[in-house]
Amino acid sequence: MVNDTIGDFIVRLTNAGAIKKASVSVPYSAFKMAVAEKLKDMGLVRDIEKKGKKVRKTLDVVLKYNEAGKHVISGVKRISKPGRRMYKSVHEIIPVRYGHGALVLSTPKGVLTDKEARKAKVGGEALFEIW
């Protein structure tokens, strides 16, 4: 059993991209689906699909590569962990990698990127940085 489901999810994405897999399958949860949809909106994954019924539901994520065959996700840094939750107010949210990356936050308005959270003037739990 995995204690850090979001950490496991992003590690599976980066590891699958490192070995040039076309897609990766992870156990389904509504929160992982929301994070995957946000990654799709950001253009970091090609497609997401929910498969299975009841207990055996999985989330299939189709990875995205550039023209050179390199994975578009070049790095991920987990911020908030199960042992130490990290929260950021709207004033503490700063651009990641000089605007070339994104901070993914869990807010009362759903899963948002740093730009969307600043625009909505809302803070939340800083899940991870991705670039």
PDB file of N, CA and C in Angstrom, residues 13-101:
ATOM      1  N   LEU A  13       4.887   8.660 -13.716  1.00  0.00           N
ATOM      2  CA  LEU A  13       4.914   9.420 -14.968  1.00  0.00           C
ATOM      3  C   LEU A  13       6.340   9.688 -15.432  1.00  0.00           C
ATOM      4  N   THR A  14       7.199  10.145 -14.525  1.00  0.00           N
ATOM      5  CA  THR A  14       8.573  10.467 -14.913  1.00  0.00           C
ATOM      6  C   THR A  14       9.367   9.210 -15.269  1.00  0.00           C
ATOM      7  N   ASN A  15       9.178   8.128 -14.525  1.00  0.00           N
ATOM      8  CA  ASN A  15       9.891   6.884 -14.833  1.00  0.00           C
ATOM      9  C   ASN A  15       9.446   6.301 -16.169  1.00  0.00           C
ATOM     10  N   ALA A  16       8.144   6.341 -16.448  1.00  0.00           N
ATOM     11  CA  ALA A  16       7.646   5.834 -17.727  1.00  0.00           C
ATOM     12  C   ALA A  16       8.173   6.687 -18.878  1.00  0.00           C
ATOM     13  N   GLY A  17       8.266   7.990 -18.670  1.00  0.00           N
ATOM     14  CA  GLY A  17       8.813   8.866 -19.701  1.00  0.00           C
ATOM     15  C   GLY A  17      10.290   8.633 -19.931  1.00  0.00           C
ATOM     16  N   ALA A  18      11.011   8.276 -18.879  1.00  0.00           N
ATOM     17  CA  ALA A  18      12.451   8.032 -19.003  1.00  0.00           C
ATOM     18  C   ALA A  18      12.745   6.797 -19.842  1.00  0.00           C
ATOM     19  N   ILE A  19      11.853   5.813 -19.810  1.00  0.00           N
ATOM     20  CA  ILE A  19      12.078   4.597 -20.608  1.00  0.00           C
ATOM     21  C   ILE A  19      11.228   4.587 -21.873  1.00  0.00           C
ATOM     22  N   LYS A  20      10.669   5.742 -22.230  1.00  0.00           N
ATOM     23  CA  LYS A  20       9.930   5.955 -23.481  1.00  0.00           C
ATOM     24  C   LYS A  20       8.683   5.086 -23.628  1.00  0.00           C
ATOM     25  N   LYS A  21       7.978   4.843 -22.521  1.00  0.00           N
ATOM     26  CA  LYS A  21       6.719   4.107 -22.605  1.00  0.00           C
ATOM     27  C   LYS A  21       5.654   5.005 -23.224  1.00  0.00           C
ATOM     28  N   ALA A  22       4.713   4.394 -23.922  1.00  0.00           N
ATOM     29  CA  ALA A  22       3.639   5.159 -24.550  1.00  0.00           C
ATOM     30  C   ALA A  22       2.617   5.626 -23.522  1.00  0.00           C
ATOM     31  N   SER A  23       2.337   4.773 -22.536  1.00  0.00           N
ATOM     32  CA  SER A  23       1.348   5.135 -21.522  1.00  0.00           C
ATOM     33  C   SER A  23       1.708   4.486 -20.197  1.00  0.00           C
ATOM     34  N   VAL A  24       1.052   4.950 -19.144  1.00  0.00           N
ATOM     35  CA  VAL A  24       1.268   4.405 -17.809  1.00  0.00           C
ATOM     36  C   VAL A  24      -0.098   4.243 -17.150  1.00  0.00           C
ATOM     37  N   SER A  25      -0.240   3.180 -16.374  1.00  0.00           N
ATOM     38  CA  SER A  25      -1.490   2.893 -15.687  1.00  0.00           C
ATOM     39  C   SER A  25      -1.271   3.011 -14.183  1.00  0.00           C
ATOM     40  N   VAL A  26      -2.170   3.738 -13.509  1.00  0.00           N
ATOM     41  CA  VAL A  26      -2.084   3.927 -12.058  1.00  0.00           C
ATOM     42  C   VAL A  26      -3.450   3.635 -11.449  1.00  0.00           C
ATOM     43  N   PRO A  27      -3.496   3.233 -10.180  1.00  0.00           N
ATOM     44  CA  PRO A  27      -4.793   3.037  -9.523  1.00  0.00           C
ATOM     45  C   PRO A  27      -5.595   4.341  -9.527  1.00  0.00           C
ATOM     46  N   TYR A  28      -6.895   4.228  -9.765  1.00  0.00           N
ATOM     47  CA  TYR A  28      -7.752   5.401  -9.916  1.00  0.00           C
ATOM     48  C   TYR A  28      -8.129   6.033  -8.576  1.00  0.00           C
ATOM     49  N   SER A  29      -8.154   7.352  -8.553  1.00  0.00           N
ATOM     50  CA  SER A  29      -8.812   8.128  -7.500  1.00  0.00           C
ATOM     51  C   SER A  29      -9.264   9.435  -8.150  1.00  0.00           C
ATOM     52  N   ALA A  30     -10.287  10.038  -7.606  1.00  0.00           N
ATOM     53  CA  ALA A  30     -10.813  11.280  -8.173  1.00  0.00           C
ATOM     54  C   ALA A  30      -9.769  12.395  -8.107  1.00  0.00           C
ATOM     55  N   PHE A  31      -8.959  12.402  -7.048  1.00  0.00           N
ATOM     56  CA  PHE A  31      -7.926  13.425  -6.907  1.00  0.00           C
ATOM     57  C   PHE A  31      -6.840  13.258  -7.971  1.00  0.00           C
ATOM     58  N   LYS A  32      -6.422  12.004  -8.227  1.00  0.00           N
ATOM     59  CA  LYS A  32      -5.428  11.763  -9.283  1.00  0.00           C
ATOM     60  C   LYS A  32      -5.993  12.137 -10.645  1.00  0.00           C
ATOM     61  N   MET A  33      -7.284  11.900 -10.845  1.00  0.00           N
ATOM     62  CA  MET A  33      -7.932  12.273 -12.098  1.00  0.00           C
ATOM     63  C   MET A  33      -7.892  13.790 -12.277  1.00  0.00           C
ATOM     64  N   ALA A  34      -8.147  14.540 -11.207  1.00  0.00           N
ATOM     65  CA  ALA A  34      -8.106  16.004 -11.276  1.00  0.00           C
ATOM     66  C   ALA A  34      -6.694  16.501 -11.585  1.00  0.00           C
ATOM     67  N   VAL A  35      -5.686  15.883 -10.976  1.00  0.00           N
ATOM     68  CA  VAL A  35      -4.293  16.260 -11.244  1.00  0.00           C
ATOM     69  C   VAL A  35      -3.933  15.914 -12.688  1.00  0.00           C
ATOM     70  N   ALA A  36      -4.348  14.739 -13.160  1.00  0.00           N
ATOM     71  CA  ALA A  36      -4.057  14.326 -14.537  1.00  0.00           C
ATOM     72  C   ALA A  36      -4.736  15.256 -15.540  1.00  0.00           C
ATOM     73  N   GLU A  37      -5.958  15.673 -15.259  1.00  0.00           N
ATOM     74  CA  GLU A  37      -6.643  16.617 -16.145  1.00  0.00           C
ATOM     75  C   GLU A  37      -5.915  17.955 -16.189  1.00  0.00           C
ATOM     76  N   LYS A  38      -5.376  18.387 -15.051  1.00  0.00           N
ATOM     77  CA  LYS A  38      -4.617  19.638 -15.022  1.00  0.00           C
ATOM     78  C   LYS A  38      -3.334  19.496 -15.846  1.00  0.00           C
ATOM     79  N   LEU A  39      -2.657  18.334 -15.746  1.00  0.00           N
ATOM     80  CA  LEU A  39      -1.457  18.097 -16.550  1.00  0.00           C
ATOM     81  C   LEU A  39      -1.795  18.073 -18.039  1.00  0.00           C
ATOM     82  N   LYS A  40      -2.963  17.545 -18.376  1.00  0.00           N
ATOM     83  CA  LYS A  40      -3.400  17.537 -19.777  1.00  0.00           C
ATOM     84  C   LYS A  40      -3.672  18.961 -20.253  1.00  0.00           C
ATOM     85  N   ASP A  41      -4.317  19.774 -19.413  1.00  0.00           N
ATOM     86  CA  ASP A  41      -4.575  21.174 -19.764  1.00  0.00           C
ATOM     87  C   ASP A  41      -3.276  21.946 -19.974  1.00  0.00           C
ATOM     88  N   MET A  42      -2.245  21.588 -19.211  1.00  0.00           N
ATOM     89  CA  MET A  42      -0.946  22.248 -19.331  1.00  0.00           C
ATOM     90  C   MET A  42      -0.160  21.745 -20.541  1.00  0.00           C
ATOM     91  N   GLY A  43      -0.622  20.676 -21.185  1.00  0.00           N
ATOM     92  CA  GLY A  43       0.053  20.135 -22.357  1.00  0.00           C
ATOM     93  C   GLY A  43       1.194  19.197 -22.028  1.00  0.00           C
ATOM     94  N   LEU A  44       1.191  18.612 -20.827  1.00  0.00           N
ATOM     95  CA  LEU A  44       2.281  17.730 -20.413  1.00  0.00           C
ATOM     96  C   LEU A  44       1.965  16.251 -20.608  1.00  0.00           C
ATOM     97  N   VAL A  45       0.695  15.906 -20.772  1.00  0.00           N
ATOM     98  CA  VAL A  45       0.306  14.540 -21.128  1.00  0.00           C
ATOM     99  C   VAL A  45      -0.655  14.622 -22.305  1.00  0.00           C
ATOM    100  N   ARG A  46      -0.681  13.572 -23.107  1.00  0.00           N
ATOM    101  CA  ARG A  46      -1.499  13.592 -24.318  1.00  0.00           C
ATOM    102  C   ARG A  46      -2.967  13.297 -24.024  1.00  0.00           C
ATOM    103  N   ASP A  47      -3.229  12.237 -23.249  1.00  0.00           N
ATOM    104  CA  ASP A  47      -4.610  11.829 -23.017  1.00  0.00           C
ATOM    105  C   ASP A  47      -4.721  11.085 -21.698  1.00  0.00           C
ATOM    106  N   ILE A  48      -5.921  11.089 -21.120  1.00  0.00           N
ATOM    107  CA  ILE A  48      -6.191  10.323 -19.899  1.00  0.00           C
ATOM    108  C   ILE A  48      -7.488   9.553 -20.098  1.00  0.00           C
ATOM    109  N   GLU A  49      -7.543   8.367 -19.484  1.00  0.00           N
ATOM    110  CA  GLU A  49      -8.729   7.533 -19.628  1.00  0.00           C
ATOM    111  C   GLU A  49      -8.930   6.709 -18.366  1.00  0.00           C
ATOM    112  N   LYS A  50     -10.178   6.641 -17.916  1.00  0.00           N
ATOM    113  CA  LYS A  50     -10.533   5.837 -16.753  1.00  0.00           C
ATOM    114  C   LYS A  50     -11.009   4.479 -17.255  1.00  0.00           C
ATOM    115  N   LYS A  51     -10.450   3.399 -16.698  1.00  0.00           N
ATOM    116  CA  LYS A  51     -10.819   2.044 -17.113  1.00  0.00           C
ATOM    117  C   LYS A  51     -11.204   1.214 -15.901  1.00  0.00           C
ATOM    118  N   GLY A  52     -11.985   0.186 -16.137  1.00  0.00           N
ATOM    119  CA  GLY A  52     -12.344  -0.749 -15.079  1.00  0.00           C
ATOM    120  C   GLY A  52     -13.595  -0.350 -14.333  1.00  0.00           C
ATOM    121  N   LYS A  53     -13.988  -1.226 -13.412  1.00  0.00           N
ATOM    122  CA  LYS A  53     -15.194  -1.001 -12.622  1.00  0.00           C
ATOM    123  C   LYS A  53     -14.888  -1.184 -11.151  1.00  0.00           C
ATOM    124  N   LYS A  54     -15.598  -0.443 -10.331  1.00  0.00           N
ATOM    125  CA  LYS A  54     -15.556  -0.511  -8.870  1.00  0.00           C
ATOM    126  C   LYS A  54     -14.148  -0.525  -8.295  1.00  0.00           C
ATOM    127  N   VAL A  55     -13.731  -1.631  -7.694  1.00  0.00           N
ATOM    128  CA  VAL A  55     -12.457  -1.690  -6.975  1.00  0.00           C
ATOM    129  C   VAL A  55     -11.262  -1.659  -7.920  1.00  0.00           C
ATOM    130  N   ARG A  56     -11.397  -2.188  -9.096  1.00  0.00           N
ATOM    131  CA  ARG A  56     -10.256  -2.322 -10.017  1.00  0.00           C
ATOM    132  C   ARG A  56     -10.140  -1.190 -11.028  1.00  0.00           C
ATOM    133  N   LYS A  57     -10.624  -0.025 -10.696  1.00  0.00           N
ATOM    134  CA  LYS A  57     -10.523   1.102 -11.616  1.00  0.00           C
ATOM    135  C   LYS A  57      -9.073   1.554 -11.729  1.00  0.00           C
ATOM    136  N   THR A  58      -8.680   1.865 -12.952  1.00  0.00           N
ATOM    137  CA  THR A  58      -7.338   2.394 -13.189  1.00  0.00           C
ATOM    138  C   THR A  58      -7.446   3.661 -14.031  1.00  0.00           C
ATOM    139  N   LEU A  59      -6.414   4.433 -13.966  1.00  0.00           N
ATOM    140  CA  LEU A  59      -6.301   5.655 -14.738  1.00  0.00           C
ATOM    141  C   LEU A  59      -5.149   5.457 -15.710  1.00  0.00           C
ATOM    142  N   ASP A  60      -5.453   5.437 -17.005  1.00  0.00           N
ATOM    143  CA  ASP A  60      -4.418   5.286 -18.024  1.00  0.00           C
ATOM    144  C   ASP A  60      -4.046   6.660 -18.558  1.00  0.00           C
ATOM    145  N   VAL A  61      -2.770   6.988 -18.467  1.00  0.00           N
ATOM    146  CA  VAL A  61      -2.268   8.288 -18.905  1.00  0.00           C
ATOM    147  C   VAL A  61      -1.347   8.057 -20.097  1.00  0.00           C
ATOM    148  N   VAL A  62      -1.699   8.664 -21.239  1.00  0.00           N
ATOM    149  CA  VAL A  62      -0.869   8.567 -22.439  1.00  0.00           C
ATOM    150  C   VAL A  62       0.143   9.704 -22.386  1.00  0.00           C
ATOM    151  N   LEU A  63       1.416   9.346 -22.431  1.00  0.00           N
ATOM    152  CA  LEU A  63       2.486  10.335 -22.279  1.00  0.00           C
ATOM    153  C   LEU A  63       2.721  11.105 -23.571  1.00  0.00           C
ATOM    154  N   LYS A  64       3.318  12.276 -23.437  1.00  0.00           N
ATOM    155  CA  LYS A  64       3.580  13.146 -24.578  1.00  0.00           C
ATOM    156  C   LYS A  64       5.081  13.328 -24.749  1.00  0.00           C
ATOM    157  N   TYR A  65       5.527  13.270 -26.001  1.00  0.00           N
ATOM    158  CA  TYR A  65       6.937  13.445 -26.338  1.00  0.00           C
ATOM    159  C   TYR A  65       7.057  14.531 -27.400  1.00  0.00           C
ATOM    160  N   ASN A  66       8.215  15.206 -27.440  1.00  0.00           N
ATOM    161  CA  ASN A  66       8.424  16.236 -28.458  1.00  0.00           C
ATOM    162  C   ASN A  66       8.894  15.596 -29.766  1.00  0.00           C
ATOM    163  N   GLU A  67       9.220  16.418 -30.750  1.00  0.00           N
ATOM    164  CA  GLU A  67       9.621  15.909 -32.068  1.00  0.00           C
ATOM    165  C   GLU A  67      10.888  15.068 -32.006  1.00  0.00           C
ATOM    166  N   ALA A  68      11.775  15.386 -31.076  1.00  0.00           N
ATOM    167  CA  ALA A  68      13.034  14.649 -30.937  1.00  0.00           C
ATOM    168  C   ALA A  68      12.855  13.343 -30.162  1.00  0.00           C
ATOM    169  N   GLY A  69      11.644  13.068 -29.690  1.00  0.00           N
ATOM    170  CA  GLY A  69      11.388  11.850 -28.937  1.00  0.00           C
ATOM    171  C   GLY A  69      11.701  11.968 -27.461  1.00  0.00           C
ATOM    172  N   LYS A  70      11.892  13.199 -26.980  1.00  0.00           N
ATOM    173  CA  LYS A  70      12.204  13.421 -25.566  1.00  0.00           C
ATOM    174  C   LYS A  70      10.914  13.726 -24.806  1.00  0.00           C
ATOM    175  N   HIS A  71      10.819  13.192 -23.597  1.00  0.00           N
ATOM    176  CA  HIS A  71       9.635  13.397 -22.765  1.00  0.00           C
ATOM    177  C   HIS A  71       9.492  14.880 -22.444  1.00  0.00           C
ATOM    178  N   VAL A  72       8.263  15.409 -22.544  1.00  0.00           N
ATOM    179  CA  VAL A  72       8.058  16.841 -22.306  1.00  0.00           C
ATOM    180  C   VAL A  72       8.176  17.205 -20.827  1.00  0.00           C
ATOM    181  N   ILE A  73       8.001  16.236 -19.923  1.00  0.00           N
ATOM    182  CA  ILE A  73       8.212  16.483 -18.494  1.00  0.00           C
ATOM    183  C   ILE A  73       9.689  16.252 -18.203  1.00  0.00           C
ATOM    184  N   SER A  74      10.431  17.338 -17.993  1.00  0.00           N
ATOM    185  CA  SER A  74      11.865  17.178 -17.761  1.00  0.00           C
ATOM    186  C   SER A  74      12.218  17.084 -16.285  1.00  0.00           C
ATOM    187  N   GLY A  75      11.315  17.516 -15.400  1.00  0.00           N
ATOM    188  CA  GLY A  75      11.597  17.415 -13.976  1.00  0.00           C
ATOM    189  C   GLY A  75      10.367  17.659 -13.121  1.00  0.00           C
ATOM    190  N   VAL A  76      10.361  17.026 -11.954  1.00  0.00           N
ATOM    191  CA  VAL A  76       9.271  17.186 -10.990  1.00  0.00           C
ATOM    192  C   VAL A  76       9.877  17.241  -9.599  1.00  0.00           C
ATOM    193  N   LYS A  77       9.361  18.137  -8.753  1.00  0.00           N
ATOM    194  CA  LYS A  77       9.813  18.220  -7.367  1.00  0.00           C
ATOM    195  C   LYS A  77       8.589  18.207  -6.465  1.00  0.00           C
ATOM    196  N   ARG A  78       8.501  17.215  -5.602  1.00  0.00           N
ATOM    197  CA  ARG A  78       7.382  17.087  -4.661  1.00  0.00           C
ATOM    198  C   ARG A  78       7.580  18.108  -3.550  1.00  0.00           C
ATOM    199  N   ILE A  79       6.554  18.899  -3.257  1.00  0.00           N
ATOM    200  CA  ILE A  79       6.640  19.935  -2.230  1.00  0.00           C
ATOM    201  C   ILE A  79       5.988  19.457  -0.933  1.00  0.00           C
ATOM    202  N   SER A  80       4.694  19.242  -0.968  1.00  0.00           N
ATOM    203  CA  SER A  80       3.952  18.819   0.213  1.00  0.00           C
ATOM    204  C   SER A  80       3.978  17.301   0.304  1.00  0.00           C
ATOM    205  N   LYS A  81       4.401  16.793   1.444  1.00  0.00           N
ATOM    206  CA  LYS A  81       4.527  15.347   1.639  1.00  0.00           C
ATOM    207  C   LYS A  81       3.625  14.928   2.794  1.00  0.00           C
ATOM    208  N   PRO A  82       3.329  13.636   2.929  1.00  0.00           N
ATOM    209  CA  PRO A  82       2.456  13.209   4.027  1.00  0.00           C
ATOM    210  C   PRO A  82       2.993  13.571   5.410  1.00  0.00           C
ATOM    211  N   GLY A  83       4.297  13.588   5.589  1.00  0.00           N
ATOM    212  CA  GLY A  83       4.877  13.920   6.889  1.00  0.00           C
ATOM    213  C   GLY A  83       4.987  15.403   7.154  1.00  0.00           C
ATOM    214  N   ARG A  84       4.914  16.208   6.107  1.00  0.00           N
ATOM    215  CA  ARG A  84       5.019  17.661   6.254  1.00  0.00           C
ATOM    216  C   ARG A  84       4.226  18.335   5.137  1.00  0.00           C
ATOM    217  N   ARG A  85       3.037  18.724   5.450  1.00  0.00           N
ATOM    218  CA  ARG A  85       2.189  19.414   4.481  1.00  0.00           C
ATOM    219  C   ARG A  85       2.653  20.864   4.348  1.00  0.00           C
ATOM    220  N   MET A  86       2.708  21.345   3.118  1.00  0.00           N
ATOM    221  CA  MET A  86       3.150  22.710   2.850  1.00  0.00           C
ATOM    222  C   MET A  86       2.005  23.483   2.198  1.00  0.00           C
ATOM    223  N   TYR A  87       1.604  24.558   2.832  1.00  0.00           N
ATOM    224  CA  TYR A  87       0.530  25.401   2.328  1.00  0.00           C
ATOM    225  C   TYR A  87       1.099  26.753   1.937  1.00  0.00           C
ATOM    226  N   LYS A  88       0.541  27.335   0.883  1.00  0.00           N
ATOM    227  CA  LYS A  88       0.988  28.647   0.423  1.00  0.00           C
ATOM    228  C   LYS A  88      -0.220  29.562   0.266  1.00  0.00           C
ATOM    229  N   SER A  89      -0.069  30.777   0.781  1.00  0.00           N
ATOM    230  CA  SER A  89      -1.109  31.778   0.549  1.00  0.00           C
ATOM    231  C   SER A  89      -0.895  32.349  -0.852  1.00  0.00           C
ATOM    232  N   VAL A  90      -1.846  33.118  -1.317  1.00  0.00           N
ATOM    233  CA  VAL A  90      -1.739  33.683  -2.656  1.00  0.00           C
ATOM    234  C   VAL A  90      -0.514  34.593  -2.776  1.00  0.00           C
ATOM    235  N   HIS A  91      -0.085  35.214  -1.680  1.00  0.00           N
ATOM    236  CA  HIS A  91       1.069  36.113  -1.706  1.00  0.00           C
ATOM    237  C   HIS A  91       2.396  35.356  -1.714  1.00  0.00           C
ATOM    238  N   GLU A  92       2.396  34.097  -1.323  1.00  0.00           N
ATOM    239  CA  GLU A  92       3.620  33.288  -1.291  1.00  0.00           C
ATOM    240  C   GLU A  92       3.854  32.513  -2.587  1.00  0.00           C
ATOM    241  N   ILE A  93       2.889  32.528  -3.499  1.00  0.00           N
ATOM    242  CA  ILE A  93       3.009  31.774  -4.751  1.00  0.00           C
ATOM    243  C   ILE A  93       3.841  32.589  -5.731  1.00  0.00           C
ATOM    244  N   ILE A  94       4.999  32.040  -6.119  1.00  0.00           N
ATOM    245  CA  ILE A  94       5.884  32.719  -7.063  1.00  0.00           C
ATOM    246  C   ILE A  94       6.061  31.834  -8.298  1.00  0.00           C
ATOM    247  N   PRO A  95       6.434  32.416  -9.444  1.00  0.00           N
ATOM    248  CA  PRO A  95       6.626  31.611 -10.650  1.00  0.00           C
ATOM    249  C   PRO A  95       7.727  30.560 -10.475  1.00  0.00           C
ATOM    250  N   VAL A  96       7.537  29.426 -11.109  1.00  0.00           N
ATOM    251  CA  VAL A  96       8.485  28.313 -11.054  1.00  0.00           C
ATOM    252  C   VAL A  96       9.384  28.374 -12.283  1.00  0.00           C
ATOM    253  N   ARG A  97      10.685  28.253 -12.072  1.00  0.00           N
ATOM    254  CA  ARG A  97      11.662  28.263 -13.169  1.00  0.00           C
ATOM    255  C   ARG A  97      11.471  29.471 -14.091  1.00  0.00           C
ATOM    256  N   TYR A  98      11.310  30.637 -13.484  1.00  0.00           N
ATOM    257  CA  TYR A  98      11.146  31.893 -14.224  1.00  0.00           C
ATOM    258  C   TYR A  98       9.985  31.826 -15.213  1.00  0.00           C
ATOM    259  N   GLY A  99       8.919  31.132 -14.833  1.00  0.00           N
ATOM    260  CA  GLY A  99       7.728  31.039 -15.671  1.00  0.00           C
ATOM    261  C   GLY A  99       7.722  29.876 -16.640  1.00  0.00           C
ATOM    262  N   HIS A 100       8.795  29.094 -16.685  1.00  0.00           N
ATOM    263  CA  HIS A 100       8.860  27.954 -17.604  1.00  0.00           C
ATOM    264  C   HIS A 100       8.336  26.670 -16.984  1.00  0.00           C
ATOM    265  N   GLY A 101       7.989  26.695 -15.721  1.00  0.00           N
ATOM    266  CA  GLY A 101       7.426  25.543 -15.030  1.00  0.00           C
ATOM    267  C   GLY A 101       6.114  25.932 -14.395  1.00  0.00           C
TER     268      GLY A 101
END
